[in-house]
PDB file of C-alpha atoms in Angstrom:
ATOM      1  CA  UNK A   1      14.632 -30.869  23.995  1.00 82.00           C
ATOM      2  CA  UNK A   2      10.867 -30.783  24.640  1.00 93.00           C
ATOM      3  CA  UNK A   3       9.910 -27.444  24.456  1.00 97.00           C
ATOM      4  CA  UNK A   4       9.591 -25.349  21.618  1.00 98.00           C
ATOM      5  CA  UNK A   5       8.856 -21.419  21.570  1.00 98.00           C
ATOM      6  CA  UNK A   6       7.908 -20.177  17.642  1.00 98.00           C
ATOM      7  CA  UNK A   7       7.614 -16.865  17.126  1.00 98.00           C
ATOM      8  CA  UNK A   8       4.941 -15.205  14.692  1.00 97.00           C
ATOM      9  CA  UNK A   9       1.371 -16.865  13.937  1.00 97.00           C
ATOM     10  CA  UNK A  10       1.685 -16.099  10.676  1.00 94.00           C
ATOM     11  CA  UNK A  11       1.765 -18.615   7.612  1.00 93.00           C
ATOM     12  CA  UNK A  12       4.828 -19.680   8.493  1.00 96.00           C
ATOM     13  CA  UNK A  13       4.465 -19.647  12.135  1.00 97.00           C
ATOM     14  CA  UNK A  14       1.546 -21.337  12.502  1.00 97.00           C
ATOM     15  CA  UNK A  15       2.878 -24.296  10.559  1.00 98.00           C
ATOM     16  CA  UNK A  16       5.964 -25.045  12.202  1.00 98.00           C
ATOM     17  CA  UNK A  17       3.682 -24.924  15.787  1.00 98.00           C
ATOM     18  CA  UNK A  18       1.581 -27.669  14.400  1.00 98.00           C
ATOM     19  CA  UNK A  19       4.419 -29.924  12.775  1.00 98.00           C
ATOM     20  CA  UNK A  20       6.546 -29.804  15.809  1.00 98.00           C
ATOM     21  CA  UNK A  21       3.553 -30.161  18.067  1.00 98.00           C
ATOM     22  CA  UNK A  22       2.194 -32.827  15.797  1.00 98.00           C
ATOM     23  CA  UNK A  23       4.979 -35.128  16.393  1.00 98.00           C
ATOM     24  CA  UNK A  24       4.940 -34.818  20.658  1.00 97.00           C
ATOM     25  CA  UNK A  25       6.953 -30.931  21.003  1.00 98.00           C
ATOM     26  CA  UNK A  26       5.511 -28.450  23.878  1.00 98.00           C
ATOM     27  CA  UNK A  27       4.981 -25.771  21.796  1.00 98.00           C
ATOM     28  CA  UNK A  28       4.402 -22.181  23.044  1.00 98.00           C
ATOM     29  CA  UNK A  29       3.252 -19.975  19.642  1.00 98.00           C
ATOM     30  CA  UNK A  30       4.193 -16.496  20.599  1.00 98.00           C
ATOM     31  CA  UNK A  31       2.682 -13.318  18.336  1.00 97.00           C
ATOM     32  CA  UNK A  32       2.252  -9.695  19.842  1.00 95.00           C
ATOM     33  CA  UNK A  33      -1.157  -9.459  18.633  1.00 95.00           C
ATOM     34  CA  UNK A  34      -4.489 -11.653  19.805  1.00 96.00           C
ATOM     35  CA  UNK A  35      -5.678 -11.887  16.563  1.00 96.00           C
ATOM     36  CA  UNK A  36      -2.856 -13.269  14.986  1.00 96.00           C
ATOM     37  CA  UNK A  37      -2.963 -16.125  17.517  1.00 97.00           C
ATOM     38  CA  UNK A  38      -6.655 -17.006  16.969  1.00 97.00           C
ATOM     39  CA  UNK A  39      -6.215 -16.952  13.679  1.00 96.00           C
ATOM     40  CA  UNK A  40      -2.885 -18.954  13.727  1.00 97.00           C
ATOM     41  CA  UNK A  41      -5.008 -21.621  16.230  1.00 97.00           C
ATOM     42  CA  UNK A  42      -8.108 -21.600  13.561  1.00 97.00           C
ATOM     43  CA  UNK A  43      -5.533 -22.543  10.512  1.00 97.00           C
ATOM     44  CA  UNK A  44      -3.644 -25.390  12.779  1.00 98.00           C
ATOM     45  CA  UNK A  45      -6.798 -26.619  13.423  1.00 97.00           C
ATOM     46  CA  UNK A  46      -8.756 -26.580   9.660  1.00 97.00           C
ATOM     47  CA  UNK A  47      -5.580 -28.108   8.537  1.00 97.00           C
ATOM     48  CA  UNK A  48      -5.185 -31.073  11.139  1.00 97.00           C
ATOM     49  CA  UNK A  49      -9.088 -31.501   9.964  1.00 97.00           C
ATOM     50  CA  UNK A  50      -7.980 -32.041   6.321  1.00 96.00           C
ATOM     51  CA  UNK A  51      -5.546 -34.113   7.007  1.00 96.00           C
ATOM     52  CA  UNK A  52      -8.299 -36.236   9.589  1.00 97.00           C
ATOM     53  CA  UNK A  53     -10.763 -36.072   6.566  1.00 96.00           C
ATOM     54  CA  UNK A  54      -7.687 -37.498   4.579  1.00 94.00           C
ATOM     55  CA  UNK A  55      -6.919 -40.546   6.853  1.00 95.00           C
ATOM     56  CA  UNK A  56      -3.698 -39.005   7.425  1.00 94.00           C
ATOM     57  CA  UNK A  57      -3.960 -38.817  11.236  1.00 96.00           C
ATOM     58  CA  UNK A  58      -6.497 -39.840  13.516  1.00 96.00           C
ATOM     59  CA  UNK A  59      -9.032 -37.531  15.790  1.00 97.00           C
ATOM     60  CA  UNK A  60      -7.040 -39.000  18.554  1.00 97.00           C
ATOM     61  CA  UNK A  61      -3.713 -37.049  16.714  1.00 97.00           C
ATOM     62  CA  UNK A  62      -5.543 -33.898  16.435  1.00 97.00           C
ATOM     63  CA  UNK A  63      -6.793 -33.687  19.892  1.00 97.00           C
ATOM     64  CA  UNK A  64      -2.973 -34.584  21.060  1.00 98.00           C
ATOM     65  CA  UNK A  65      -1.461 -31.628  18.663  1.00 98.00           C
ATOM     66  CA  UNK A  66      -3.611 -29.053  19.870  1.00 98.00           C
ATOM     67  CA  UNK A  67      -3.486 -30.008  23.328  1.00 98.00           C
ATOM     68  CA  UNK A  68       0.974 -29.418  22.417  1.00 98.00           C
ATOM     69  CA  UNK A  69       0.106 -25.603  21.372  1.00 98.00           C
ATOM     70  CA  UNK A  70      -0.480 -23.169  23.638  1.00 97.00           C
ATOM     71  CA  UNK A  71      -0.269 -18.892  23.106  1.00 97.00           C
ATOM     72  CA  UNK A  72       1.082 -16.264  24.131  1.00 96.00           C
ATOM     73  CA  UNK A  73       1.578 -12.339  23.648  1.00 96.00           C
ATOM     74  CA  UNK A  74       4.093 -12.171  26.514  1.00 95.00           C
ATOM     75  CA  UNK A  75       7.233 -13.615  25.039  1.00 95.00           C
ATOM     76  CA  UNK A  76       9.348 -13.508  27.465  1.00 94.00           C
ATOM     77  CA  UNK A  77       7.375 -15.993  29.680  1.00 91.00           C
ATOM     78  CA  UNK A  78       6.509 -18.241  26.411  1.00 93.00           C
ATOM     79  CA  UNK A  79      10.186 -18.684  25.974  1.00 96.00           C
ATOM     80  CA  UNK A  80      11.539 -19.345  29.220  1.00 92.00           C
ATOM     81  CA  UNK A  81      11.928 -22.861  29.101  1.00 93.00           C
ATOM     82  CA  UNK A  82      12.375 -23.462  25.250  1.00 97.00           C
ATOM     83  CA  UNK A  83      15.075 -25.367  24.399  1.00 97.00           C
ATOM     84  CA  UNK A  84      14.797 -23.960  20.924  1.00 98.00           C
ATOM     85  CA  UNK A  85      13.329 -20.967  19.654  1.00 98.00           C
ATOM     86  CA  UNK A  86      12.114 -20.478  15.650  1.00 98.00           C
ATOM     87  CA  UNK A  87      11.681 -16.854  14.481  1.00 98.00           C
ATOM     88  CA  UNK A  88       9.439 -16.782  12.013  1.00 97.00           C
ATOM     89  CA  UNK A  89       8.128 -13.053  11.999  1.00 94.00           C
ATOM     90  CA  UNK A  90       7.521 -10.746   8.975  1.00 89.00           C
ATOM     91  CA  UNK A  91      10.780 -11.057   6.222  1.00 88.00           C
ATOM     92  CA  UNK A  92      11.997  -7.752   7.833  1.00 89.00           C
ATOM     93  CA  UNK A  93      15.978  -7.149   8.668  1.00 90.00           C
ATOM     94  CA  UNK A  94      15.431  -4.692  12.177  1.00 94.00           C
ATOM     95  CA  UNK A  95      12.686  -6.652  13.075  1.00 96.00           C
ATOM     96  CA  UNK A  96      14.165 -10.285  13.424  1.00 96.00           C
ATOM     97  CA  UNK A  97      17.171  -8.271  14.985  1.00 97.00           C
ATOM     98  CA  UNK A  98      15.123  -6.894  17.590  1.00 97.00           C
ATOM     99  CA  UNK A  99      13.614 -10.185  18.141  1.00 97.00           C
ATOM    100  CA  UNK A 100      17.267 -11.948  18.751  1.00 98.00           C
ATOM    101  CA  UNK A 101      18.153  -9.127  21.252  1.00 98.00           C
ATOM    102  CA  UNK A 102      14.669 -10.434  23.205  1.00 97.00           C
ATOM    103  CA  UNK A 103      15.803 -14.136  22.634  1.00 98.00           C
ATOM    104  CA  UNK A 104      19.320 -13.240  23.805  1.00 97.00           C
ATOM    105  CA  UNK A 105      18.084 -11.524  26.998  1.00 96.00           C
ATOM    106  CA  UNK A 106      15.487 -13.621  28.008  1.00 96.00           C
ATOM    107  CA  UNK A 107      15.670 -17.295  27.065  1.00 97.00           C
ATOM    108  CA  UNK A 108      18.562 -19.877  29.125  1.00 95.00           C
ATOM    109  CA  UNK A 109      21.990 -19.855  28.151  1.00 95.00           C
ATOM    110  CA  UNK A 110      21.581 -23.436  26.390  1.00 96.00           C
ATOM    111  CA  UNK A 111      18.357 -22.837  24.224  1.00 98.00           C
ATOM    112  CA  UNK A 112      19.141 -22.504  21.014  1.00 98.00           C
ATOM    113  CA  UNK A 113      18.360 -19.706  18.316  1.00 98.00           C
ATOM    114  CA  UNK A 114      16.959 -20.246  14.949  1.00 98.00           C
ATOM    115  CA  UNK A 115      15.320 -18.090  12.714  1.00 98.00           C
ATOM    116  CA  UNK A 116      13.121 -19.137   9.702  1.00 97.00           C
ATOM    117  CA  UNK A 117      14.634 -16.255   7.387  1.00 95.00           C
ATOM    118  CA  UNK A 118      14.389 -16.806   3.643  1.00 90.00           C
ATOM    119  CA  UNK A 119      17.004 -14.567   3.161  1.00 89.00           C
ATOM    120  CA  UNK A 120      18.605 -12.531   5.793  1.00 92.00           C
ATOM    121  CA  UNK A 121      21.935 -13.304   6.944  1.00 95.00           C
ATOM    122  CA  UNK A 122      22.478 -15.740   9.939  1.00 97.00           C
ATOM    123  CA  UNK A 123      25.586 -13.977  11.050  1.00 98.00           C
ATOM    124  CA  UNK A 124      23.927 -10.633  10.988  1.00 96.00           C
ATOM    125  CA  UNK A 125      21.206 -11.838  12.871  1.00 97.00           C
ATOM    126  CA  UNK A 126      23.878 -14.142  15.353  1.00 98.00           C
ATOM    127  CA  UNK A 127      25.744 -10.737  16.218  1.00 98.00           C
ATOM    128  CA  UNK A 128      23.487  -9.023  18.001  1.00 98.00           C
ATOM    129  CA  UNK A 129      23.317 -12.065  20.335  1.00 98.00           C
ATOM    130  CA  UNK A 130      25.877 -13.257  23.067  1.00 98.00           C
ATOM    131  CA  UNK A 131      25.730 -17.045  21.955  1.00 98.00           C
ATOM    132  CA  UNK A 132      26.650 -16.526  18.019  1.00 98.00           C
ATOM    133  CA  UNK A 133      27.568 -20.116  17.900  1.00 98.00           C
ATOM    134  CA  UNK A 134      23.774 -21.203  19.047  1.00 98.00           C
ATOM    135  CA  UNK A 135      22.265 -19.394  16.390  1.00 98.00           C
ATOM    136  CA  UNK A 136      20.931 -20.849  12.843  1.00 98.00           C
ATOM    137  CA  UNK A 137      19.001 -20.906   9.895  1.00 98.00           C
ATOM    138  CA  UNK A 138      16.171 -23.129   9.966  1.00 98.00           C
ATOM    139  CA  UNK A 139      14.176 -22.188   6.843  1.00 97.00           C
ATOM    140  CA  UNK A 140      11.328 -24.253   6.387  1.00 97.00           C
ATOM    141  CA  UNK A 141       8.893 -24.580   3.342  1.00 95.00           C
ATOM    142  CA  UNK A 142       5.395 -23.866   2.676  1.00 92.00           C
ATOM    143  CA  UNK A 143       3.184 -25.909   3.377  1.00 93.00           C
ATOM    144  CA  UNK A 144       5.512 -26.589   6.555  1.00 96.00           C
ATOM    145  CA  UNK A 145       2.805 -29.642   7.288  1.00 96.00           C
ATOM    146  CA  UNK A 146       3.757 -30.788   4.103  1.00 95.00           C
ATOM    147  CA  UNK A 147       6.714 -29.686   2.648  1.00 96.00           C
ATOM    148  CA  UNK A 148       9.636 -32.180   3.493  1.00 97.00           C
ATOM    149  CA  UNK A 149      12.809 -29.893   3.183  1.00 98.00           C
ATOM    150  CA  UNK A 150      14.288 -28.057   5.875  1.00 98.00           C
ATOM    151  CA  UNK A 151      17.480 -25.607   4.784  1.00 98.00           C
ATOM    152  CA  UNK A 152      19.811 -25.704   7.639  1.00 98.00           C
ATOM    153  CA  UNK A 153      21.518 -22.670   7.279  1.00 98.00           C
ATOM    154  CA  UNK A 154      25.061 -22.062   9.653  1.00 97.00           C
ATOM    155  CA  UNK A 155      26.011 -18.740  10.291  1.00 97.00           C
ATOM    156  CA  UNK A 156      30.180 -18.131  10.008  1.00 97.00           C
ATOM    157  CA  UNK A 157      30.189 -18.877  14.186  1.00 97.00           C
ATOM    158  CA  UNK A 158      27.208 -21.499  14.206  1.00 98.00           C
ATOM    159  CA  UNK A 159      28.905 -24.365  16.179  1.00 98.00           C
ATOM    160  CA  UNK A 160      28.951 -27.964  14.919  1.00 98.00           C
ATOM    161  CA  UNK A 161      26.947 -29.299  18.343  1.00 98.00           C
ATOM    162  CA  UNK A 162      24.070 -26.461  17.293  1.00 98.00           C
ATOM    163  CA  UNK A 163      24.246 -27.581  13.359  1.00 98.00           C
ATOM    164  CA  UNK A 164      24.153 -31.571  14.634  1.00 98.00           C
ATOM    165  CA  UNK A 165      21.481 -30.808  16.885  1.00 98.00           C
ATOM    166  CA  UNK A 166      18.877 -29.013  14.792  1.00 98.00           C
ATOM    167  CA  UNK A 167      19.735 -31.523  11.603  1.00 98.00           C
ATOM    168  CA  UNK A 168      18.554 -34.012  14.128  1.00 98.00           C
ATOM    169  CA  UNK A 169      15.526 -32.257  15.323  1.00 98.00           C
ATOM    170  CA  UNK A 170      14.494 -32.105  11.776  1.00 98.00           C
ATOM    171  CA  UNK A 171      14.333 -35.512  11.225  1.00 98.00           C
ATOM    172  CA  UNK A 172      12.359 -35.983  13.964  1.00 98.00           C
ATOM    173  CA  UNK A 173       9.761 -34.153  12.201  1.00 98.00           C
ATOM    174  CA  UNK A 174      10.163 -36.833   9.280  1.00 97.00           C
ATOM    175  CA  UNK A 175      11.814 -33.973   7.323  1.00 98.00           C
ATOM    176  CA  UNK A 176      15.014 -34.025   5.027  1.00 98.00           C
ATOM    177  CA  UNK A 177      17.046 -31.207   6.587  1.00 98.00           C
ATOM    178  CA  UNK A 178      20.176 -30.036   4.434  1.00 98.00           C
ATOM    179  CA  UNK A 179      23.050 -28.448   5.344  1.00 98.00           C
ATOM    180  CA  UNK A 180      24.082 -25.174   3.878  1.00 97.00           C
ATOM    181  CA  UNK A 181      26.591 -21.808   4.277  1.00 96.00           C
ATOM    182  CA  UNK A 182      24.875 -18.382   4.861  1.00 96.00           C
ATOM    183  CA  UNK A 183      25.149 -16.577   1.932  1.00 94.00           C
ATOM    184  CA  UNK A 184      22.260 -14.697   0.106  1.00 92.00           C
ATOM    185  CA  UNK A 185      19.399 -16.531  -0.476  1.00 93.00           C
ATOM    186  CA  UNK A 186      21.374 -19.819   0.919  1.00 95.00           C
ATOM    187  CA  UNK A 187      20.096 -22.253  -2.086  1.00 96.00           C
ATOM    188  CA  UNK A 188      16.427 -22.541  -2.406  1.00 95.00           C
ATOM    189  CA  UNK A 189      15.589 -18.301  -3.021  1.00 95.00           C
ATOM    190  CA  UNK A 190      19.168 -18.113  -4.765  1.00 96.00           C
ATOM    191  CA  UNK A 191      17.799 -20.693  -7.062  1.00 96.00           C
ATOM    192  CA  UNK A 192      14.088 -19.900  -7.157  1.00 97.00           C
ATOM    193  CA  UNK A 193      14.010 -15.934  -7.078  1.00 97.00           C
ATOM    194  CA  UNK A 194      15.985 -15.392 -10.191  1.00 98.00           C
ATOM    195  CA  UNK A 195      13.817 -17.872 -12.209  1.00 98.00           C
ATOM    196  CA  UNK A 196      10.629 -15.838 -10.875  1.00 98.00           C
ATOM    197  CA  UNK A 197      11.872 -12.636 -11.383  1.00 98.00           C
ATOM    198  CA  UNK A 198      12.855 -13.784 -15.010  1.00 98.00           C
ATOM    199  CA  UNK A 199       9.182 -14.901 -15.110  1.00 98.00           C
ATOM    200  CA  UNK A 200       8.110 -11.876 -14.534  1.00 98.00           C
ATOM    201  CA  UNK A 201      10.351 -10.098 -16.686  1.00 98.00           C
ATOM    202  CA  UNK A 202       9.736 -12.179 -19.698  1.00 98.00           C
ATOM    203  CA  UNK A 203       5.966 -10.983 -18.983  1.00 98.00           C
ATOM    204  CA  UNK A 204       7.169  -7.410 -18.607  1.00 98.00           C
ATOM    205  CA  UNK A 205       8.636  -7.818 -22.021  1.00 98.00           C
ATOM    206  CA  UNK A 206       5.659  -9.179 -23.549  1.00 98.00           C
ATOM    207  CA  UNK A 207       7.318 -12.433 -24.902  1.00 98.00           C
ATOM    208  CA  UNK A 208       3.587 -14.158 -22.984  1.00 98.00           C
ATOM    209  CA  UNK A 209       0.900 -13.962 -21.210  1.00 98.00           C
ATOM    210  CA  UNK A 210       0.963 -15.196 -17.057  1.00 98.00           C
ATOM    211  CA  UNK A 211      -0.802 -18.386 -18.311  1.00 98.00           C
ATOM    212  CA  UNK A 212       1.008 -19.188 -20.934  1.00 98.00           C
ATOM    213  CA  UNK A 213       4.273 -18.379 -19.366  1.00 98.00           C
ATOM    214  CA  UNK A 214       3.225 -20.626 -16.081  1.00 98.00           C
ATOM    215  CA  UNK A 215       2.188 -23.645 -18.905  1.00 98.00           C
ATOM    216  CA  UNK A 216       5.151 -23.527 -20.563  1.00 98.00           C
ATOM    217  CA  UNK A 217       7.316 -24.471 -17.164  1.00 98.00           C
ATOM    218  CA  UNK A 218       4.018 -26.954 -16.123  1.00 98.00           C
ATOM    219  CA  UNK A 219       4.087 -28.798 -19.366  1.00 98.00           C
ATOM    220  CA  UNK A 220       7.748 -28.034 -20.510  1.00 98.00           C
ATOM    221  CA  UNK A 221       9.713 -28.829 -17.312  1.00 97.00           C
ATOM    222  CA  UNK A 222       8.124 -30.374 -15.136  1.00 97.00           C
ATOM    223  CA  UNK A 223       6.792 -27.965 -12.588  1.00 96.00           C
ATOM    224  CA  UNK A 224       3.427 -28.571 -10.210  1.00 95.00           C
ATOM    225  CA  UNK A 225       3.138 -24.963 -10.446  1.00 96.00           C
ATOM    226  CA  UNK A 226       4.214 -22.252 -12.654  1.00 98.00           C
ATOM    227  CA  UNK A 227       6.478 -19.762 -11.563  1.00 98.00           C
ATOM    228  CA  UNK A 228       4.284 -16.398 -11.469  1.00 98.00           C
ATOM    229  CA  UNK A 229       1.597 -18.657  -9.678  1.00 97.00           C
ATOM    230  CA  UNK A 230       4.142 -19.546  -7.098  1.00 97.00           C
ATOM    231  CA  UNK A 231       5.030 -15.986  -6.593  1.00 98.00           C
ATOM    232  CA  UNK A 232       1.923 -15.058  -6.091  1.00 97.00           C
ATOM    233  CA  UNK A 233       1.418 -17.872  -3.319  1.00 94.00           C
ATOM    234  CA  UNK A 234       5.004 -16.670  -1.894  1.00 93.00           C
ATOM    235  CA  UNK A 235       4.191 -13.260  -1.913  1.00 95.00           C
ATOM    236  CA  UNK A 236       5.192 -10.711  -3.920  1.00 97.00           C
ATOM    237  CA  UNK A 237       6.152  -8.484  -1.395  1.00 95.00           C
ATOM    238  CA  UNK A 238       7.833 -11.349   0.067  1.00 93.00           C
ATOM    239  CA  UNK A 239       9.964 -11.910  -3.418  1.00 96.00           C
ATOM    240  CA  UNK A 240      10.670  -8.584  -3.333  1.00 96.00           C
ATOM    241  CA  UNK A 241      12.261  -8.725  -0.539  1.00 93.00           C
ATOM    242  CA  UNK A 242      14.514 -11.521  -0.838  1.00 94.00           C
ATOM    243  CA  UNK A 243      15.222 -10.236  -4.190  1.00 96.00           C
ATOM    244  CA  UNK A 244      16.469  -6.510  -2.632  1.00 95.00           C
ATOM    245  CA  UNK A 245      18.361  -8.900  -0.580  1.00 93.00           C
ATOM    246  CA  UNK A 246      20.566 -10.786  -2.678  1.00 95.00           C
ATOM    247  CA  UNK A 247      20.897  -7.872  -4.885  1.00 96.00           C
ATOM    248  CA  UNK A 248      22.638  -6.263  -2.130  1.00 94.00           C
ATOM    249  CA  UNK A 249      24.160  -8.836  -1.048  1.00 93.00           C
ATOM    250  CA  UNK A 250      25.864  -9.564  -4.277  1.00 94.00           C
ATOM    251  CA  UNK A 251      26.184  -6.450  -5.985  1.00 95.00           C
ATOM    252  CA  UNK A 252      25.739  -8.296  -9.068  1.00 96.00           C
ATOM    253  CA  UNK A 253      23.075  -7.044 -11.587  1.00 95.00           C
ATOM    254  CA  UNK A 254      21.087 -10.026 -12.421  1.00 95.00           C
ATOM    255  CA  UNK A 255      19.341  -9.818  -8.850  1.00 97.00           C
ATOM    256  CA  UNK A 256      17.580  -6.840  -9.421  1.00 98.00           C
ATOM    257  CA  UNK A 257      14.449  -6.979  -8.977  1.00 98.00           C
ATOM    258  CA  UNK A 258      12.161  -6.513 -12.301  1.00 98.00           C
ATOM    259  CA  UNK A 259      10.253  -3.013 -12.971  1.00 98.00           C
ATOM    260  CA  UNK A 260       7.058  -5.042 -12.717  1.00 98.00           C
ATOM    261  CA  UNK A 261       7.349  -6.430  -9.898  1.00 98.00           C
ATOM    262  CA  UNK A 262       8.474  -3.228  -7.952  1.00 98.00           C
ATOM    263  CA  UNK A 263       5.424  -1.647  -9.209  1.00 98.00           C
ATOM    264  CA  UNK A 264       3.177  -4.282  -8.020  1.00 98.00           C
ATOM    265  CA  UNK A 265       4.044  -4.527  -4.425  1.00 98.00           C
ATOM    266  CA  UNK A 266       3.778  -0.989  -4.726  1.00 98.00           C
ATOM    267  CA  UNK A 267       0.314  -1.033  -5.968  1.00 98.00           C
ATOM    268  CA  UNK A 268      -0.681  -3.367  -3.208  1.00 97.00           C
ATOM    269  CA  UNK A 269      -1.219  -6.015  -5.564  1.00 97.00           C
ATOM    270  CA  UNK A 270       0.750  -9.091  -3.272  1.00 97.00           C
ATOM    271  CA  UNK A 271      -0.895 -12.245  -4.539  1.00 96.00           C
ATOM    272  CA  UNK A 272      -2.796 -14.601  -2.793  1.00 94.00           C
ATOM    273  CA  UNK A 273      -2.666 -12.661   0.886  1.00 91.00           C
ATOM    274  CA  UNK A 274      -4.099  -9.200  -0.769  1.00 95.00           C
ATOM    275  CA  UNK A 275      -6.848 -11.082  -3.181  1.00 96.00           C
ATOM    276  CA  UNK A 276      -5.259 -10.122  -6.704  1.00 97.00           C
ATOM    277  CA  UNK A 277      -1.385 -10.929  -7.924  1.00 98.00           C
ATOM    278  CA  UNK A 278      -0.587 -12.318 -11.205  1.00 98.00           C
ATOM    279  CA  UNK A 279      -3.745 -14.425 -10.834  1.00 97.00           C
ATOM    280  CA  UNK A 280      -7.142 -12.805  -9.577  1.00 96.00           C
ATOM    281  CA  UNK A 281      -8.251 -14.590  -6.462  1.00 94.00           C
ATOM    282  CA  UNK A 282     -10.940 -12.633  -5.134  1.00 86.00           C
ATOM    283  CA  UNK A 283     -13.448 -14.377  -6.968  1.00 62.00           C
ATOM    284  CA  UNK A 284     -15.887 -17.340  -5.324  1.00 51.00           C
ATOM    285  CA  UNK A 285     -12.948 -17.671  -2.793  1.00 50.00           C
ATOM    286  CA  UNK A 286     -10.655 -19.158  -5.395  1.00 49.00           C
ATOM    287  CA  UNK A 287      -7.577 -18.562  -3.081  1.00 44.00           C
ATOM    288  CA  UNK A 288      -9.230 -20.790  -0.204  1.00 53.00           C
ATOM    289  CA  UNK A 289      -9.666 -23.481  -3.115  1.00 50.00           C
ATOM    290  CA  UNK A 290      -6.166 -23.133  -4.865  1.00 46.00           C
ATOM    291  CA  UNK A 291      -4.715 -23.527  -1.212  1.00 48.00           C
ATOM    292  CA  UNK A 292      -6.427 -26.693  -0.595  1.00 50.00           C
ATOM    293  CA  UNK A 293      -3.769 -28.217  -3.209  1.00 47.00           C
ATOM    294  CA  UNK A 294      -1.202 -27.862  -0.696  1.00 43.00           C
ATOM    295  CA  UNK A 295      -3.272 -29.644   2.113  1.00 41.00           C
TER     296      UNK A 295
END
């Protein structure tokens, strides 16, 4: 399995291109829109710079990892010879279901399905396909570069050969995949969201300010970054989201979403991606500096 299709050029997207093509994959990065695709291209390649300034890989790496990429718009000719596929569109439910319908109709019987989801339900997502048991989770973190863990998610028909195959693809990419059942959120967002959106409502209550609630869980436990900060790098849209998800999913009060946040995303105010969150970042380009941490 050679060949990789990703779809989206997004943050996401963009990353898992250049870690699978960093490490030898064929990789065709599929977006509907031009300018998504340059500007997925430009981030691949100001990140494999960084890591060249950083002695982590050699010119001779970069130049190989960008000759792996290539683009598309058309995806049903960048996926026609993927052996896997790794949806990794906008955290929308009819979207990524109107993506596997595409995947199911146009890739081989063989290739495999796998969706980046935070959130959504693999065996949603696996029924609106003919080969249930080929589809997974593969939820990667950001930085994907960077970040070593890889959720392997199995949907309730995901097939042991597809779950053994994809843990082993992972590791290829020097990752730690680990296994886990599709339920809301899986682990990481089942774990993470409810500690943000209790952030957020402990600022909503006035108990502290953003900076002293995100030094409290620096100093006090342990965290490289505190927990409004990190939403605002998620996305607070994005949180949102996943949030409205498991409270669904669960029925269970303590998901919902706080007032705050709600009114937020409404505002427009998303965090790093709009230029103002929790933390103000439209200022001498102090996103483009606060994301150099991750590089």
């Amino acid at each position: 399995m050679k060949n990789i299709a990703v779809i989206g050029a997004g943050t996401m997207g963009n990353g898992i291109a250049h870690t699978f093509a960093q490490f030898g994959f064929k990789v065709q990065l599929i977006d509907i829109s031009e300018k998504a695709l340059d500007k997925g291209l430009a981030t691949i390649g100001k990140n494999l710079d960084r890591m060249v300034n950083k002695g982590t890989i050699t010119e001779e790496d970069k130049t190989r990892t960008l000759d792996n990429i290539h683009s598309s718009t058309d995806i049903k000719k960048g996926i026609e010879h993927a052996g896997l596929v790794v949806e990794a569109a906008t955290e929308n439910h009819e979207l990524k279901l109107n993506i596997f319908r595409q995947l199911d109709e146009f890739c081989p019987e063989d290739t495999i399905l796998a969706t980046n989801t935070s959130s959504i339900s693999i065996t949603q997502i696996a029924a609106v396909t003919h080969r249930p048991e080929r589809v997974i989770g593969m939820h990667f973190m950001n930085p994907v570069p960077i970040m070593k863990l890889v959720e392997v998610i199995r949907g309730y028909n995901t097939s042991d050969e597809t779950t053994r195959t994809v843990m082993e693809l992972s590791e290829k990419l020097q990752k730690v995949p680990v296994e886990v059942n599709d339920y809301p959120g899986f682990v990481a967002n089942r774990i993470l969201m409810p500690m943000i959106n209790e952030a957020i409502e402990t600022l909503y209550n006035g108990v502290a300010g953003v900076r002293e609630i995100d030094t409290v869980m620096k100093l006090g436990m342990a965290h490289p970054m505190g927990p409004l900060q990190l939403a605002d790098f998620i996305g607070l849209d994005v949180c949102l989201s996943i949030l409205n998800v498991m409270h669904n999913g669960f029925k269970n009060p303590k998901y919902a979403p706080c007032p705050l946040l709600v009114n937020m995303v409404t505002a427009g105010k998303l965090g790093v991606k709009s230029g103002e969150g929790f933390y103000d970042y439209s200022e001498n380009k102090k996103a483009e500096k606060i994301s150099k941490m991750f590089s």
